[in-house]
mmCIF file of C-alpha atoms in Angstrom:
data_model
loop_
_atom_site.group_PDB
_atom_site.id
_atom_site.type_symbol
_atom_site.label_atom_id
_atom_site.label_comp_id
_atom_site.label_asym_id
_atom_site.label_seq_id
_atom_site.Cartn_x
_atom_site.Cartn_y
_atom_site.Cartn_z
ATOM 1 C CA MET A 22 19.214 80.083 -80.956
ATOM 2 C CA ASP A 23 19.754 82.216 -77.855
ATOM 3 C CA ASP A 24 17.040 83.634 -75.587
ATOM 4 C CA ARG A 25 17.208 87.172 -77.013
ATOM 5 C CA GLU A 26 16.661 85.899 -80.550
ATOM 6 C CA LEU A 27 13.739 83.746 -79.415
ATOM 7 C CA ILE A 28 12.179 86.694 -77.569
ATOM 8 C CA ASP A 29 12.524 88.985 -80.587
ATOM 9 C CA LYS A 30 10.992 86.407 -82.900
ATOM 10 C CA THR A 31 8.125 85.762 -80.464
ATOM 11 C CA LEU A 32 7.449 89.489 -80.221
ATOM 12 C CA GLN A 33 7.333 89.627 -84.023
ATOM 13 C CA GLY A 34 4.482 87.122 -83.878
ATOM 14 C CA ASN A 35 6.378 83.882 -84.403
ATOM 15 C CA THR A 36 4.606 81.409 -82.112
ATOM 16 C CA HIS A 37 7.069 78.621 -83.015
ATOM 17 C CA ALA A 38 9.835 80.676 -81.408
ATOM 18 C CA PHE A 39 7.771 80.771 -78.247
ATOM 19 C CA THR A 40 7.366 76.981 -78.378
ATOM 20 C CA PHE A 41 11.184 76.710 -78.420
ATOM 21 C CA LEU A 42 11.349 79.084 -75.490
ATOM 22 C CA VAL A 43 8.847 76.933 -73.594
ATOM 23 C CA ARG A 44 10.845 73.767 -74.324
ATOM 24 C CA LYS A 45 14.032 75.461 -73.147
ATOM 25 C CA HIS A 46 12.630 76.608 -69.801
ATOM 26 C CA GLN A 47 9.973 73.951 -69.236
ATOM 27 C CA LYS A 48 12.046 71.978 -66.735
ATOM 28 C CA LEU A 49 12.721 75.011 -64.562
ATOM 29 C CA VAL A 50 9.015 75.879 -64.355
ATOM 30 C CA VAL A 51 7.953 72.279 -63.725
ATOM 31 C CA HIS A 52 10.571 71.823 -60.980
ATOM 32 C CA MET A 53 9.535 74.995 -59.210
ATOM 33 C CA VAL A 54 5.788 74.489 -59.483
ATOM 34 C CA ALA A 55 5.964 70.789 -58.622
ATOM 35 C CA ARG A 56 7.969 71.551 -55.478
ATOM 36 C CA LEU A 57 5.642 74.363 -54.395
ATOM 37 C CA LEU A 58 2.301 72.704 -55.055
ATOM 38 C CA ASP A 59 1.022 69.683 -53.196
ATOM 39 C CA ASN A 60 -1.813 68.879 -55.540
ATOM 40 C CA LYS A 61 -0.297 67.087 -58.524
ATOM 41 C CA GLU A 62 -3.424 67.638 -60.640
ATOM 42 C CA ASP A 63 -3.003 71.405 -60.552
ATOM 43 C CA ILE A 64 0.693 71.484 -61.463
ATOM 44 C CA GLU A 65 0.093 71.310 -65.205
ATOM 45 C CA ASP A 66 -2.528 74.082 -65.119
ATOM 46 C CA VAL A 67 -0.262 76.338 -63.076
ATOM 47 C CA CYS A 68 2.638 75.635 -65.485
ATOM 48 C CA GLN A 69 0.373 76.702 -68.351
ATOM 49 C CA ASP A 70 -0.564 79.881 -66.492
ATOM 50 C CA VAL A 71 3.129 80.624 -65.957
ATOM 51 C CA PHE A 72 3.923 80.372 -69.668
ATOM 52 C CA VAL A 73 0.835 82.373 -70.633
ATOM 53 C CA LYS A 74 2.014 85.121 -68.268
ATOM 54 C CA VAL A 75 5.527 84.877 -69.724
ATOM 55 C CA PHE A 76 4.056 85.287 -73.216
ATOM 56 C CA ARG A 77 1.922 88.280 -72.241
ATOM 57 C CA ASN A 78 4.769 90.063 -70.459
ATOM 58 C CA LEU A 79 7.613 89.185 -72.814
ATOM 59 C CA ASN A 80 7.699 92.760 -74.165
ATOM 60 C CA LYS A 81 8.420 93.985 -70.616
ATOM 61 C CA PHE A 82 11.503 91.775 -70.243
ATOM 62 C CA ARG A 83 14.672 93.817 -70.026
ATOM 63 C CA ASN A 84 18.107 92.274 -70.344
ATOM 64 C CA ASP A 85 19.148 93.308 -66.816
ATOM 65 C CA SER A 86 18.696 89.712 -65.626
ATOM 66 C CA LYS A 87 18.802 86.235 -67.157
ATOM 67 C CA LEU A 88 15.600 85.081 -68.837
ATOM 68 C CA SER A 89 15.585 81.973 -66.612
ATOM 69 C CA THR A 90 15.626 84.212 -63.495
ATOM 70 C CA TRP A 91 12.751 86.268 -64.881
ATOM 71 C CA ILE A 92 10.736 83.145 -65.742
ATOM 72 C CA ALA A 93 11.462 81.641 -62.312
ATOM 73 C CA LYS A 94 10.203 84.876 -60.721
ATOM 74 C CA ILE A 95 6.956 84.602 -62.673
ATOM 75 C CA ALA A 96 6.631 80.891 -61.802
ATOM 76 C CA TYR A 97 7.140 81.688 -58.118
ATOM 77 C CA ARG A 98 4.529 84.484 -58.154
ATOM 78 C CA VAL A 99 1.960 82.431 -60.061
ATOM 79 C CA ALA A 100 2.421 79.453 -57.716
ATOM 80 C CA ILE A 101 2.174 81.691 -54.622
ATOM 81 C CA ASP A 102 -0.957 83.380 -56.008
ATOM 82 C CA TYR A 103 -2.451 79.980 -56.679
ATOM 83 C CA LEU A 104 -1.699 78.839 -53.124
ATOM 84 C CA SER A 105 -3.149 82.073 -51.700
ATOM 85 C CA ARG A 106 -6.318 81.524 -53.707
ATOM 86 C CA LYS A 107 -6.543 78.048 -52.273
ATOM 87 C CA ASN A 108 -6.285 79.597 -48.789
ATOM 88 C CA ARG A 109 -3.196 77.696 -47.908
ATOM 89 C CA GLN A 110 -0.893 78.914 -45.207
ATOM 90 C CA ILE A 111 2.139 79.993 -47.182
ATOM 91 C CA ILE A 112 4.647 80.345 -44.392
ATOM 92 C CA THR A 113 4.277 77.423 -42.057
ATOM 93 C CA GLU A 114 7.252 77.727 -39.791
ATOM 94 C CA SER A 115 6.318 75.826 -36.684
ATOM 95 C CA ASP A 116 8.078 76.463 -33.380
ATOM 96 C CA GLU A 117 9.763 73.116 -33.754
ATOM 97 C CA ILE A 118 11.368 74.195 -37.003
ATOM 98 C CA LEU A 119 12.341 77.665 -35.789
ATOM 99 C CA SER A 120 14.119 76.282 -32.787
ATOM 100 C CA PHE A 121 15.809 73.621 -34.829
ATOM 101 C CA THR A 122 19.572 73.208 -34.498
ATOM 102 C CA GLU A 123 21.796 71.166 -36.758
ATOM 103 C CA PRO A 124 22.608 67.710 -35.343
ATOM 104 C CA GLU A 125 26.120 67.471 -34.002
ATOM 105 C CA THR A 126 26.822 63.973 -35.227
ATOM 106 C CA SER A 127 26.508 62.457 -38.643
ATOM 107 C CA ALA A 128 26.111 58.806 -39.548
ATOM 108 C CA ASP A 129 28.399 57.030 -41.961
ATOM 109 C CA LEU A 130 26.472 55.854 -44.977
ATOM 110 C CA PRO A 131 26.786 52.393 -46.527
ATOM 111 C CA ASP A 132 27.856 52.060 -50.184
ATOM 112 C CA THR A 133 24.509 50.542 -51.150
ATOM 113 C CA ILE A 134 22.669 53.739 -50.202
ATOM 114 C CA LEU A 135 22.539 54.964 -53.802
ATOM 115 C CA GLU A 136 20.443 51.937 -54.748
ATOM 116 C CA ASN A 137 18.123 52.408 -51.777
ATOM 117 C CA LYS A 138 15.015 53.649 -53.583
ATOM 118 C CA GLU A 139 12.868 53.488 -50.474
ATOM 119 C CA LEU A 140 15.148 55.921 -48.675
ATOM 120 C CA LYS A 141 15.199 58.203 -51.679
ATOM 121 C CA ASN A 142 11.395 58.266 -51.746
ATOM 122 C CA ILE A 143 11.298 59.005 -48.017
ATOM 123 C CA MET A 144 13.670 61.915 -48.500
ATOM 124 C CA VAL A 145 11.731 63.283 -51.499
ATOM 125 C CA THR A 146 8.570 63.188 -49.344
ATOM 126 C CA GLU A 147 10.454 64.953 -46.560
ATOM 127 C CA ILE A 148 11.471 67.727 -48.988
ATOM 128 C CA GLU A 149 7.804 68.130 -49.927
ATOM 129 C CA LYS A 150 6.915 68.396 -46.226
ATOM 130 C CA LEU A 151 9.320 71.310 -45.640
ATOM 131 C CA PRO A 152 7.836 74.790 -45.171
ATOM 132 C CA LEU A 153 7.252 76.580 -48.469
ATOM 133 C CA PRO A 154 10.136 79.102 -48.262
ATOM 134 C CA TYR A 155 12.612 76.317 -47.450
ATOM 135 C CA ARG A 156 11.353 74.162 -50.300
ATOM 136 C CA THR A 157 11.496 77.065 -52.751
ATOM 137 C CA ILE A 158 15.010 78.100 -51.785
ATOM 138 C CA ILE A 159 16.331 74.529 -51.706
ATOM 139 C CA THR A 160 14.889 73.886 -55.178
ATOM 140 C CA LEU A 161 16.261 77.100 -56.625
ATOM 141 C CA TYR A 162 19.692 76.635 -55.061
ATOM 142 C CA HIS A 163 20.311 72.923 -55.459
ATOM 143 C CA LEU A 164 18.177 71.883 -58.403
ATOM 144 C CA GLU A 165 18.346 74.982 -60.588
ATOM 145 C CA GLU A 166 21.717 76.185 -59.292
ATOM 146 C CA PHE A 167 20.706 79.832 -58.949
ATOM 147 C CA SER A 168 22.991 82.116 -56.938
ATOM 148 C CA TYR A 169 21.879 83.776 -53.679
ATOM 149 C CA LYS A 170 21.488 87.068 -55.551
ATOM 150 C CA GLU A 171 19.266 85.457 -58.175
ATOM 151 C CA ILE A 172 17.167 83.712 -55.503
ATOM 152 C CA GLU A 173 16.716 87.085 -53.805
ATOM 153 C CA GLU A 174 15.540 88.541 -57.104
ATOM 154 C CA ILE A 175 13.119 85.667 -57.704
ATOM 155 C CA THR A 176 11.575 85.384 -54.247
ATOM 156 C CA GLY A 177 12.175 88.816 -52.754
ATOM 157 C CA ILE A 178 13.678 87.136 -49.665
ATOM 158 C CA LYS A 179 16.840 88.774 -48.270
ATOM 159 C CA ILE A 180 20.166 86.959 -48.832
ATOM 160 C CA GLY A 181 20.717 86.482 -45.079
ATOM 161 C CA THR A 182 17.325 84.811 -44.714
ATOM 162 C CA ILE A 183 17.998 82.695 -47.810
ATOM 163 C CA LYS A 184 21.227 81.395 -46.262
ATOM 164 C CA SER A 185 19.548 80.634 -42.946
ATOM 165 C CA HIS A 186 16.555 78.922 -44.648
ATOM 166 C CA LEU A 187 18.972 76.871 -46.699
ATOM 167 C CA SER A 188 20.993 75.697 -43.718
ATOM 168 C CA ARG A 189 17.871 75.061 -41.600
ATOM 169 C CA GLY A 190 16.250 73.135 -44.452
ATOM 170 C CA ARG A 191 19.362 71.037 -44.902
ATOM 171 C CA ALA A 192 19.605 70.449 -41.153
ATOM 172 C CA ILE A 193 16.010 69.241 -41.003
ATOM 173 C CA LEU A 194 16.563 66.909 -43.928
ATOM 174 C CA LYS A 195 19.824 65.650 -42.452
ATOM 175 C CA GLU A 196 18.028 64.743 -39.250
ATOM 176 C CA LYS A 197 15.259 63.011 -41.193
ATOM 177 C CA LEU A 198 17.886 61.116 -43.170
ATOM 178 C CA THR A 199 19.619 59.953 -40.004
ATOM 179 C CA PHE A 200 16.265 58.950 -38.518
ATOM 180 C CA ALA A 201 15.225 57.054 -41.652
ATOM 181 C CA LEU A 202 18.551 55.239 -41.755
ATOM 182 C CA THR A 203 18.296 54.235 -38.092
ATOM 183 C CA GLN A 204 14.763 52.999 -38.647
ATOM 184 C CA GLN A 205 15.828 50.970 -41.686
ATOM 185 C CA ARG A 206 18.695 49.402 -39.735
ATOM 186 C CA TYR A 207 16.336 48.603 -36.860
ATOM 187 C CA GLU A 208 13.836 46.955 -39.240
ATOM 188 C CA LYS A 209 16.604 44.771 -40.674
ATOM 189 C CA MET B 21 34.675 62.429 -38.529
ATOM 190 C CA LYS B 22 34.900 65.082 -41.238
ATOM 191 C CA ASN B 23 34.794 62.421 -43.973
ATOM 192 C CA LYS B 24 31.681 60.869 -42.442
ATOM 193 C CA ARG B 25 29.972 64.274 -42.425
ATOM 194 C CA LEU B 26 30.880 64.797 -46.065
ATOM 195 C CA HIS B 27 29.407 61.462 -46.914
ATOM 196 C CA THR B 28 26.020 62.391 -45.445
ATOM 197 C CA ASP B 29 26.131 65.806 -47.061
ATOM 198 C CA ASP B 30 27.009 64.274 -50.420
ATOM 199 C CA TYR B 31 23.984 62.002 -50.253
ATOM 200 C CA LEU B 32 21.786 64.909 -49.203
ATOM 201 C CA ASP B 33 23.103 66.971 -52.117
ATOM 202 C CA LEU B 34 22.270 64.101 -54.426
ATOM 203 C CA ILE B 35 18.715 63.930 -53.065
ATOM 204 C CA LEU B 36 18.280 67.697 -53.266
ATOM 205 C CA ARG B 37 19.404 67.649 -56.887
ATOM 206 C CA SER B 38 16.960 64.891 -57.798
ATOM 207 C CA GLU B 39 14.030 66.004 -59.893
ATOM 208 C CA PRO B 40 10.484 66.028 -58.435
ATOM 209 C CA ASN B 41 8.377 63.008 -59.353
ATOM 210 C CA PHE B 42 6.277 64.821 -61.893
ATOM 211 C CA GLU B 43 6.142 64.875 -65.662
ATOM 212 C CA LEU B 44 4.018 67.025 -67.895
ATOM 213 C CA SER B 45 1.565 65.297 -70.176
ATOM 214 C CA SER B 46 2.336 64.954 -73.872
ATOM 215 C CA GLU B 47 -0.572 67.332 -74.543
ATOM 216 C CA PHE B 48 1.038 70.180 -72.590
ATOM 217 C CA GLU B 49 2.633 72.001 -75.526
ATOM 218 C CA LYS B 50 -0.456 71.558 -77.696
ATOM 219 C CA LYS B 51 -2.762 72.935 -75.005
ATOM 220 C CA LEU B 52 -0.410 75.831 -74.323
ATOM 221 C CA SER B 53 -0.108 76.793 -77.975
ATOM 222 C CA GLN B 54 -3.915 76.687 -78.258
ATOM 223 C CA LYS B 55 -4.194 79.054 -75.298
ATOM 224 C CA ILE B 56 -1.566 81.382 -76.762
ATOM 225 C CA GLU B 57 -3.267 81.289 -80.168
ATOM 226 C CA LYS B 58 -6.554 82.252 -78.504
ATOM 227 C CA ILE B 59 -4.928 85.191 -76.698
ATOM 228 C CA VAL B 60 -3.235 86.383 -79.894
ATOM 229 C CA SER B 61 -6.558 86.121 -81.791
ATOM 230 C CA TRP B 62 -8.456 88.135 -79.157
ATOM 231 C CA GLU B 63 -5.745 90.789 -79.114
ATOM 232 C CA THR B 64 -5.809 91.022 -82.918
ATOM 233 C CA TYR B 65 -9.605 91.356 -82.981
ATOM 234 C CA PHE B 66 -9.584 94.067 -80.339
ATOM 235 C CA LYS B 67 -6.765 95.907 -82.150
ATOM 236 C CA GLN B 68 -8.874 95.823 -85.323
ATOM 237 C CA PHE B 69 -11.900 97.129 -83.432
ATOM 238 C CA PHE B 70 -10.001 100.016 -81.856
ATOM 239 C CA THR B 71 -8.335 100.806 -85.171
ATOM 240 C CA TRP B 72 -11.754 101.156 -86.820
ATOM 241 C CA ILE B 73 -13.021 103.295 -83.947
ATOM 242 C CA ALA B 74 -9.911 105.495 -84.173
ATOM 243 C CA VAL B 75 -10.351 105.815 -87.953
ATOM 244 C CA GLY B 76 -14.033 106.731 -87.402
ATOM 245 C CA ILE B 77 -13.217 109.379 -84.788
ATOM 246 C CA PHE B 78 -10.436 110.818 -86.962
ATOM 247 C CA SER B 79 -12.678 110.997 -90.076
ATOM 248 C CA LEU B 80 -15.481 112.609 -88.096
ATOM 249 C CA SER B 81 -13.091 115.168 -86.625
ATOM 250 C CA VAL B 82 -11.746 116.034 -90.083
ATOM 251 C CA ALA B 83 -15.283 116.369 -91.465
ATOM 252 C CA ILE B 84 -16.362 118.590 -88.553
ATOM 253 C CA SER B 85 -13.255 120.760 -88.933
ATOM 254 C CA ILE B 86 -13.869 121.224 -92.663
ATOM 255 C CA LEU B 87 -17.503 122.146 -91.990
ATOM 256 C CA PHE B 88 -16.474 124.508 -89.210
ATOM 257 C CA PHE B 89 -14.058 126.439 -91.411
ATOM 258 C CA ALA B 90 -15.676 126.129 -94.842
ATOM 259 C CA GLN B 91 -19.421 125.686 -94.290
ATOM 260 C CA LYS B 92 -20.225 127.408 -91.018
ATOM 261 C CA ASP B 93 -24.030 127.465 -91.597
ATOM 262 C CA ILE B 94 -24.156 123.672 -92.141
ATOM 263 C CA PHE B 95 -21.987 123.233 -89.079
ATOM 264 C CA THR B 96 -24.375 125.352 -86.975
ATOM 265 C CA THR B 97 -27.384 123.408 -88.288
ATOM 266 C CA LEU B 98 -25.703 120.109 -87.463
ATOM 267 C CA LEU B 99 -24.707 121.332 -84.021
ATOM 268 C CA SER B 100 -28.222 122.444 -83.161
ATOM 269 C CA PHE B 101 -29.597 119.137 -84.486
ATOM 270 C CA THR B 102 -27.122 117.223 -82.310
ATOM 271 C CA THR B 103 -27.963 119.199 -79.181
ATOM 272 C CA GLN B 104 -31.705 118.890 -79.812
ATOM 273 C CA HIS B 105 -31.588 115.179 -80.607
ATOM 274 C CA HIS B 106 -28.610 114.143 -78.499
ATOM 275 C CA GLN B 107 -30.273 110.884 -77.430
ATOM 276 C CA LEU B 108 -30.816 109.839 -81.014
ATOM 277 C CA VAL B 109 -27.233 110.785 -81.958
ATOM 278 C CA LEU B 110 -25.855 108.819 -79.013
ATOM 279 C CA MET B 111 -27.970 105.824 -79.981
ATOM 280 C CA VAL B 112 -26.704 105.934 -83.571
ATOM 281 C CA ILE B 113 -23.092 106.142 -82.310
ATOM 282 C CA PHE B 114 -23.731 103.224 -79.967
ATOM 283 C CA LEU B 115 -25.315 101.212 -82.768
ATOM 284 C CA ILE B 116 -22.386 101.869 -85.116
ATOM 285 C CA CYS B 117 -19.890 100.874 -82.392
ATOM 286 C CA SER B 118 -21.860 97.682 -81.677
ATOM 287 C CA VAL B 119 -21.948 96.727 -85.357
ATOM 288 C CA VAL B 120 -18.199 97.343 -85.693
ATOM 289 C CA PHE B 121 -17.558 95.358 -82.485
ATOM 290 C CA PHE B 122 -19.729 92.490 -83.680
ATOM 291 C CA ASP B 123 -18.031 92.483 -87.070
ATOM 292 C CA THR B 124 -14.408 92.804 -85.959
ATOM 293 C CA VAL B 125 -14.417 90.916 -82.656
ATOM 294 C CA LEU B 126 -17.362 88.589 -82.091
ATOM 295 C CA LEU B 127 -17.868 87.399 -85.646
ATOM 296 C CA ASN B 128 -14.131 86.753 -86.090
ATOM 297 C CA TYR B 129 -14.011 84.854 -82.821
ATOM 298 C CA LEU B 130 -17.016 82.740 -83.811
ATOM 299 C CA PHE B 131 -15.336 81.935 -87.132
ATOM 300 C CA TYR B 132 -12.132 81.075 -85.265
ATOM 301 C CA ARG B 133 -13.976 78.690 -82.928
ATOM 302 C CA TYR B 134 -15.884 77.176 -85.810
ATOM 303 C CA GLY B 135 -12.596 76.598 -87.674
ATOM 304 C CA LYS B 136 -11.022 74.985 -84.619
ATOM 305 C CA ARG B 137 -14.008 72.694 -84.133
ATOM 306 C CA ASN B 138 -13.805 71.590 -87.763
ATOM 307 C CA GLU B 139 -10.052 70.921 -87.356
ATOM 308 C CA LYS B 140 -10.855 68.397 -84.628
#
């Protein structure tokens, strides 16, 4: 069943159709909310709020964009609202990050790196430490494979800024990766 | 050098595509459908309430119009009574609205909650 059919059935009062819709887009919402929120205990509640908002506004959905883009937009807004309520600083670009330039050199990686769970965990933590806009854009681009245009629609951030956030975010992570690898080699 | 760079980027891509370490509880869908059910119930109750109010206003308007055109003397008597005892009339209207609200919204919601509690 495609999205349009599920929407129509939900609007006719079929709550099972909405359950299918939730199952279909659950991963997208969880990925976005989990990357944006630090407090793991609140993720589930925020995900619920996202789907409740989707349900309430489903009649306003027009087919001018994909349903996943529309849901991602709602998820982004709900998560941002939640963070604002919690008085968190949403944009935390420190001077260090703004003046960051991509490292010139890149280390060769050993074949065993894919089995290195410790390094993977370090890198996942480093993603979580990135400023919120970087994290959001990286998640939408790499994990959900949205286009620049769709990310602009979801976040309201201009395409030029999206591209620069993406490359800065990657550069930061690349440096952290190099640092973590050096440290691991040194420990050995 | 270019190959080495690609290697690092490939690993980074792999990390960036890895899912966050979080999984929803098995109760998620159940809790969500309960929330949705609650919203739908409230909306239905309020729709019922406003439908009754609309029906009441429409019936009253029709009755007043008939009196105005067919029984002008009764209409004048009623109008003077309403203006003289406007507080009483307003209280009666308020009472009727409260009863309808209690019957269509609150009572239904209490029954709904009672039913849900019994289900558990």
